[in-house]
Short mmCIF file of C-alpha atoms in Angstrom, two decimals:
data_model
loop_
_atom_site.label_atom_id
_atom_site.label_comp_id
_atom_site.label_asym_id
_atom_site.label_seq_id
_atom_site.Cartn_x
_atom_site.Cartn_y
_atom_site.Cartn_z
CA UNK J 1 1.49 -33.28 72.91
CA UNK J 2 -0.40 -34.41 70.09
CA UNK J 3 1.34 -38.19 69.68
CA UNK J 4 -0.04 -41.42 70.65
CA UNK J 5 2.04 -43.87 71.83
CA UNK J 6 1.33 -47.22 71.15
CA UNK J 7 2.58 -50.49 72.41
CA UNK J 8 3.87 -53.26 71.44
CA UNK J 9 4.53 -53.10 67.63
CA UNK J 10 3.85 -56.54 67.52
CA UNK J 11 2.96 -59.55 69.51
CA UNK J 12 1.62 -63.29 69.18
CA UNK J 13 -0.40 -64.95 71.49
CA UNK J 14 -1.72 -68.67 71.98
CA UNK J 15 -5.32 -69.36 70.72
CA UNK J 16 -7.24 -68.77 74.41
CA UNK J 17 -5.18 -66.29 75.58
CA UNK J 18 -5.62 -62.60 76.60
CA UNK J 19 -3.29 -60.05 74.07
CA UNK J 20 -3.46 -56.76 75.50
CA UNK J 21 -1.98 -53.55 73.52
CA UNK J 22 -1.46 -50.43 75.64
CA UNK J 23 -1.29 -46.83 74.44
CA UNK J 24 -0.59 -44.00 75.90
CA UNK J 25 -1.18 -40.02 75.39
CA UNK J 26 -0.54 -36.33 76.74
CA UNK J 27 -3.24 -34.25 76.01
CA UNK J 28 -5.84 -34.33 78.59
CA UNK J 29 -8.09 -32.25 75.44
CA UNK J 30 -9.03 -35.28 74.18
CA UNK J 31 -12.17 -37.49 74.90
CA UNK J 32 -12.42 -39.88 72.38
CA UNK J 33 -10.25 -42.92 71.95
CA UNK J 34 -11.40 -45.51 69.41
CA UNK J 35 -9.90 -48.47 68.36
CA UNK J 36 -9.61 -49.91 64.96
CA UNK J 37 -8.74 -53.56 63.22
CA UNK J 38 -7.14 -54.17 59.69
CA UNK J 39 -7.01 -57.01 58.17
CA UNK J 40 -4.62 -57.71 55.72
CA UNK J 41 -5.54 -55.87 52.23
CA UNK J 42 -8.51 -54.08 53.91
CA UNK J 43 -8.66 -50.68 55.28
CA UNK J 44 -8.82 -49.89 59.18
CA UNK J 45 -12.67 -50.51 60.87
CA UNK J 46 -13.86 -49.15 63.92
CA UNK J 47 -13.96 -52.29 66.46
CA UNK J 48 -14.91 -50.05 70.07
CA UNK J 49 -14.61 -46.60 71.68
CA UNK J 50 -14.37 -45.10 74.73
CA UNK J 51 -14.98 -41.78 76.29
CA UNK J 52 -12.91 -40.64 79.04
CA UNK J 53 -16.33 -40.44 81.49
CA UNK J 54 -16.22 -44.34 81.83
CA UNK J 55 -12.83 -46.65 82.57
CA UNK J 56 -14.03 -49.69 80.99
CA UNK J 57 -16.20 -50.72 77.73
CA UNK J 58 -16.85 -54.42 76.65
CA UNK J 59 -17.77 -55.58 73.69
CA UNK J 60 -18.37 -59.36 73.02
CA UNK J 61 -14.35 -60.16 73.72
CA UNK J 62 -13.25 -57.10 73.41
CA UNK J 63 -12.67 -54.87 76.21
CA UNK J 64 -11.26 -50.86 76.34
CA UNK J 65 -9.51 -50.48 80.13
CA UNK J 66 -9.07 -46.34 80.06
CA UNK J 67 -6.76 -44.58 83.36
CA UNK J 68 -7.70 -40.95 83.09
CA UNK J 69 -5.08 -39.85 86.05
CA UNK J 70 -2.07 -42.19 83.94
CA UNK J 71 -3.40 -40.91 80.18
CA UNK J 72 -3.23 -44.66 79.12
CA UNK J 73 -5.90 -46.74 77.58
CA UNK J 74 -5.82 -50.80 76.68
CA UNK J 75 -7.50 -53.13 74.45
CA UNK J 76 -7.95 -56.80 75.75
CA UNK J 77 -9.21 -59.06 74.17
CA UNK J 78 -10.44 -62.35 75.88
CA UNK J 79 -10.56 -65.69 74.55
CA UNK J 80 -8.29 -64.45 71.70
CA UNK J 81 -9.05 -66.59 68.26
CA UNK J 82 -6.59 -67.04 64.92
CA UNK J 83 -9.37 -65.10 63.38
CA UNK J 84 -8.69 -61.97 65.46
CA UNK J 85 -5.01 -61.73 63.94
CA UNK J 86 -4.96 -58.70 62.77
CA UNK J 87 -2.97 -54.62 63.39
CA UNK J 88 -4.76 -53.20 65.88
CA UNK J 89 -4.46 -48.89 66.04
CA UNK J 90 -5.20 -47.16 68.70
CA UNK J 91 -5.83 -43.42 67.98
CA UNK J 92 -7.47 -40.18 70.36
CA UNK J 93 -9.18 -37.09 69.26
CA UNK J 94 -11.79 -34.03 70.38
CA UNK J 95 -14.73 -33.99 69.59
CA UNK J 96 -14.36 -30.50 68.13
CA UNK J 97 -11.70 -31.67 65.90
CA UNK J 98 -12.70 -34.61 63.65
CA UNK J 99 -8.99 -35.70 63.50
CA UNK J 100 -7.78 -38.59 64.68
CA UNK J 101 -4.56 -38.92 65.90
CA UNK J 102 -3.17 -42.65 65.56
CA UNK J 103 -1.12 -44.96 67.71
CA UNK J 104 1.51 -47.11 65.44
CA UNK J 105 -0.19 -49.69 65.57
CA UNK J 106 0.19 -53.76 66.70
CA UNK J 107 0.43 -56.13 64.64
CA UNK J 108 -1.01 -59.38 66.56
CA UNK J 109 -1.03 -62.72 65.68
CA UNK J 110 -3.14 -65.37 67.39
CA UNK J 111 -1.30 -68.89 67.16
CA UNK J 112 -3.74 -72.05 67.03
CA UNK O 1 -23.32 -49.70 54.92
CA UNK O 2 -20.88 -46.96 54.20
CA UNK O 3 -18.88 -47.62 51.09
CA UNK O 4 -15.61 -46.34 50.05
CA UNK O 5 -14.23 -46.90 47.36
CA UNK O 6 -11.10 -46.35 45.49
CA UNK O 7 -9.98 -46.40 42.07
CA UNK O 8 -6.97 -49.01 42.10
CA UNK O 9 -6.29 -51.83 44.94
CA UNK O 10 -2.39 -51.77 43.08
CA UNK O 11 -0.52 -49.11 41.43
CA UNK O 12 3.13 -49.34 39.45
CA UNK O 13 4.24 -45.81 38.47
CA UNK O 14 7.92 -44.55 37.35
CA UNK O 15 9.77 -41.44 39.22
CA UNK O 16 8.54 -38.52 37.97
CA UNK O 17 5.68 -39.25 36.78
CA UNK O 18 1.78 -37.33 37.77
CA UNK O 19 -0.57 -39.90 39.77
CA UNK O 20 -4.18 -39.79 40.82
CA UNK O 21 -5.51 -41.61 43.37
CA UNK O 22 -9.63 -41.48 43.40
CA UNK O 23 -11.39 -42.04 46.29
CA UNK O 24 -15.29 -41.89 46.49
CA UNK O 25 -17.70 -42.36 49.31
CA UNK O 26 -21.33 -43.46 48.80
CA UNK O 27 -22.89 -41.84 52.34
CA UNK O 28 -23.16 -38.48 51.85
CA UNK O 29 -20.29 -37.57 54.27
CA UNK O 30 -18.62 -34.01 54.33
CA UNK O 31 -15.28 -35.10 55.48
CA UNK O 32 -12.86 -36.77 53.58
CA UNK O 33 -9.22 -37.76 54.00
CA UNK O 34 -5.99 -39.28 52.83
CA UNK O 35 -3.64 -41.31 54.94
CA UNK O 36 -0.58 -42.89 54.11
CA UNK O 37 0.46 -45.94 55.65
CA UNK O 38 3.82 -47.72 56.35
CA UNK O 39 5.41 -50.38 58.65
CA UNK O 40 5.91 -48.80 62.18
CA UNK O 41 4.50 -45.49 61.33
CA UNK O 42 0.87 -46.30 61.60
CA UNK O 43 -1.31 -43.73 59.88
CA UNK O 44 -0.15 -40.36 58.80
CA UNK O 45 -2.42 -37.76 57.84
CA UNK O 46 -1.81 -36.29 54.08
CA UNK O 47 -4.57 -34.28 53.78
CA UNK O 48 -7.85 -33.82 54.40
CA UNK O 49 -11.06 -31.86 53.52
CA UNK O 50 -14.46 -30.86 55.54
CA UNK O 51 -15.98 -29.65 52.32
CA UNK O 52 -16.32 -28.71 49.04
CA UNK O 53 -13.52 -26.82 47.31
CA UNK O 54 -12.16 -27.28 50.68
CA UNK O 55 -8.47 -28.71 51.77
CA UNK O 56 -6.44 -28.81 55.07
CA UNK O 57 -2.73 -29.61 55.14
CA UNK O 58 -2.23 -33.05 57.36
CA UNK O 59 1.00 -34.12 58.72
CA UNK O 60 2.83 -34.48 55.43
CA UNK O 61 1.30 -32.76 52.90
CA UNK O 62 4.92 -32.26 50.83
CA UNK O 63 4.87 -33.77 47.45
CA UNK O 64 1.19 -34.17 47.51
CA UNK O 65 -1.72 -32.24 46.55
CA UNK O 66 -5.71 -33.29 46.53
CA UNK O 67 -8.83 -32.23 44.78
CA UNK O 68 -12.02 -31.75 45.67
CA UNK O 69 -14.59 -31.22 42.59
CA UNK O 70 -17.88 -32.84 44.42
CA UNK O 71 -18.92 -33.66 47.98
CA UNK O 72 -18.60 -37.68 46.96
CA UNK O 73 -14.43 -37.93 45.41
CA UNK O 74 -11.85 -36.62 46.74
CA UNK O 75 -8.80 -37.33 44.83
CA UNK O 76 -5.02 -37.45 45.95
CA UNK O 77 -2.39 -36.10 43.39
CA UNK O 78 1.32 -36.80 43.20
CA UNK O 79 2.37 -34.09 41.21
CA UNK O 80 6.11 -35.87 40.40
CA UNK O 81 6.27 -39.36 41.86
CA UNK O 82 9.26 -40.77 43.78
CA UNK O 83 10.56 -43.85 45.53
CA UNK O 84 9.81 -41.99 48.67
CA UNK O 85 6.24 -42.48 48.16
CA UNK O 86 5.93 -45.96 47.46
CA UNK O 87 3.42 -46.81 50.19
CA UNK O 88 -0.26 -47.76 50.92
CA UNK O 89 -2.35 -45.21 50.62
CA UNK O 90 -6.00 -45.27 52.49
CA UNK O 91 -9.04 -42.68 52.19
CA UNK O 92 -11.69 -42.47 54.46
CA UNK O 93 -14.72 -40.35 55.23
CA UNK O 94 -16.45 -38.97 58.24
CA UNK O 95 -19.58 -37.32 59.31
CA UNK O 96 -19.16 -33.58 60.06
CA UNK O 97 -20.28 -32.24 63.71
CA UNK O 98 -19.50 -33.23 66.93
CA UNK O 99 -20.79 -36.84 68.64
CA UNK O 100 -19.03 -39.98 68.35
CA UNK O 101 -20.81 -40.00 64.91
CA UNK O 102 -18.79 -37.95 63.49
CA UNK O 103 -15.51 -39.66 65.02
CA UNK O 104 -15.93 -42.69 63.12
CA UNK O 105 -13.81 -42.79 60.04
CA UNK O 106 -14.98 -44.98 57.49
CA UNK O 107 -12.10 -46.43 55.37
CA UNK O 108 -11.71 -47.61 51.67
CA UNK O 109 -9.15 -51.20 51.26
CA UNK O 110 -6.26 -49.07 49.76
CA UNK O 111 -4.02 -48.43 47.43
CA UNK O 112 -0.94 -49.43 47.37
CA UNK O 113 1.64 -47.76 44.71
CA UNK O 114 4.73 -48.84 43.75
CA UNK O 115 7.35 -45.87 42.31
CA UNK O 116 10.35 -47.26 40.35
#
């Protein structure tokens, strides 16, 4: 009940097109689900959030798509660049517990 | 900005050996916590702390134990290293209270430790 499932572990896309990563979770407790981007030999940074009151956020090119009824959430990112290549987590928590529970994580790959 | 910091970007220990791994965070935050990270696993939750003195048991907590002296380091012990543990390990910080805020975990770049 407390795993996210994220999707795929890895995937490359063509400079201009749209990745998307897909996770997924089963407790309907939580109402925060962030998304965060490494770069290789940094730690994870917050890129954008959602809460489940809202289905979509956009920021810039990045875009959360959130189904309350499925318990899945997306990032997409438009106009993808080599620059966003990067592992992507996904992760969920409450906002009385400061935990977050993580996704696996996608490592992406934008080809130019 | 938030700043954490830790004490070595690369680490080369021997089995059995004692390691610390310091962390310390520049904003003042009450929640600290260790993470290790490998290929296909993600992020997995060592421990953590919400204060002072304080220490929770994460997700695996076995072969690992952490200090907490002042509100700014939190430090991550391997009490007998082995080959099991060679991984990155990551720290981060939070705020403490409820709000998106205090979702946001602020991360240091890692350290990863080799066991031979």
């Amino acid at each position: 009940q407390q795993q996210v499932k994220q999707s795929p572990q890895s995937l490359i896309v063509q400079k201009g097109g749209i990745p998307i990563i897909n996770c997924a979770y089963e407790n309907t407790a939580f109402d925060y689900f962030p998304w965060y981007q490494q770069f290789p030999g940094k730690g994870p940074a917050l890129l954008i959030a959602i809460r489940p009151d809202v289905s979509e956020k956009k920021e810039g090119r990045f875009t959360i798509s959130f189904n309350k009824s499925a318990k899945q959430f997306s990032l997409h990112i438009m106009d993808s660049q080599p620059g966003d290549s990067a592992t992507y987590f996904c992760a969920a928590s409450m906002d009385s517990n400061y935990q977050l529970i993580w996704g696996a994580g996608t490592k992406l790959i934008i080809k130019p | 900005d938030v700043k954490v910091t830790q004490s070595s970007r690369y680490l080369v220990k021997r089995t059995g050996e004692k390691v610390f791994l310091e962390c310390v965070q520049d904003m003042d935050h009450e929640n600290m916590f260790w993470y290790r990270q490998d290929p296909g696993l993600g992020l997995r939750l060592i421990y953590f702390s919400y204060d002072v003195k304080m220490k929770e048991k994460g997700d695996i907590p076995e072969g690992y134990s952490v200090s907490r002296e002042k509100k700014e380091r939190f430090s991550l012990i391997l009490e007998s290293a082995s080959t099991n543990q060679t991984s990155m390990y990551l720290c981060a910080s939070s705020l403490q209270g409820q709000g998106s805020l205090s979702n946001e975990q602020f991360f240091g770049p890692g350290t990863r430790l080799t066991v031979l």
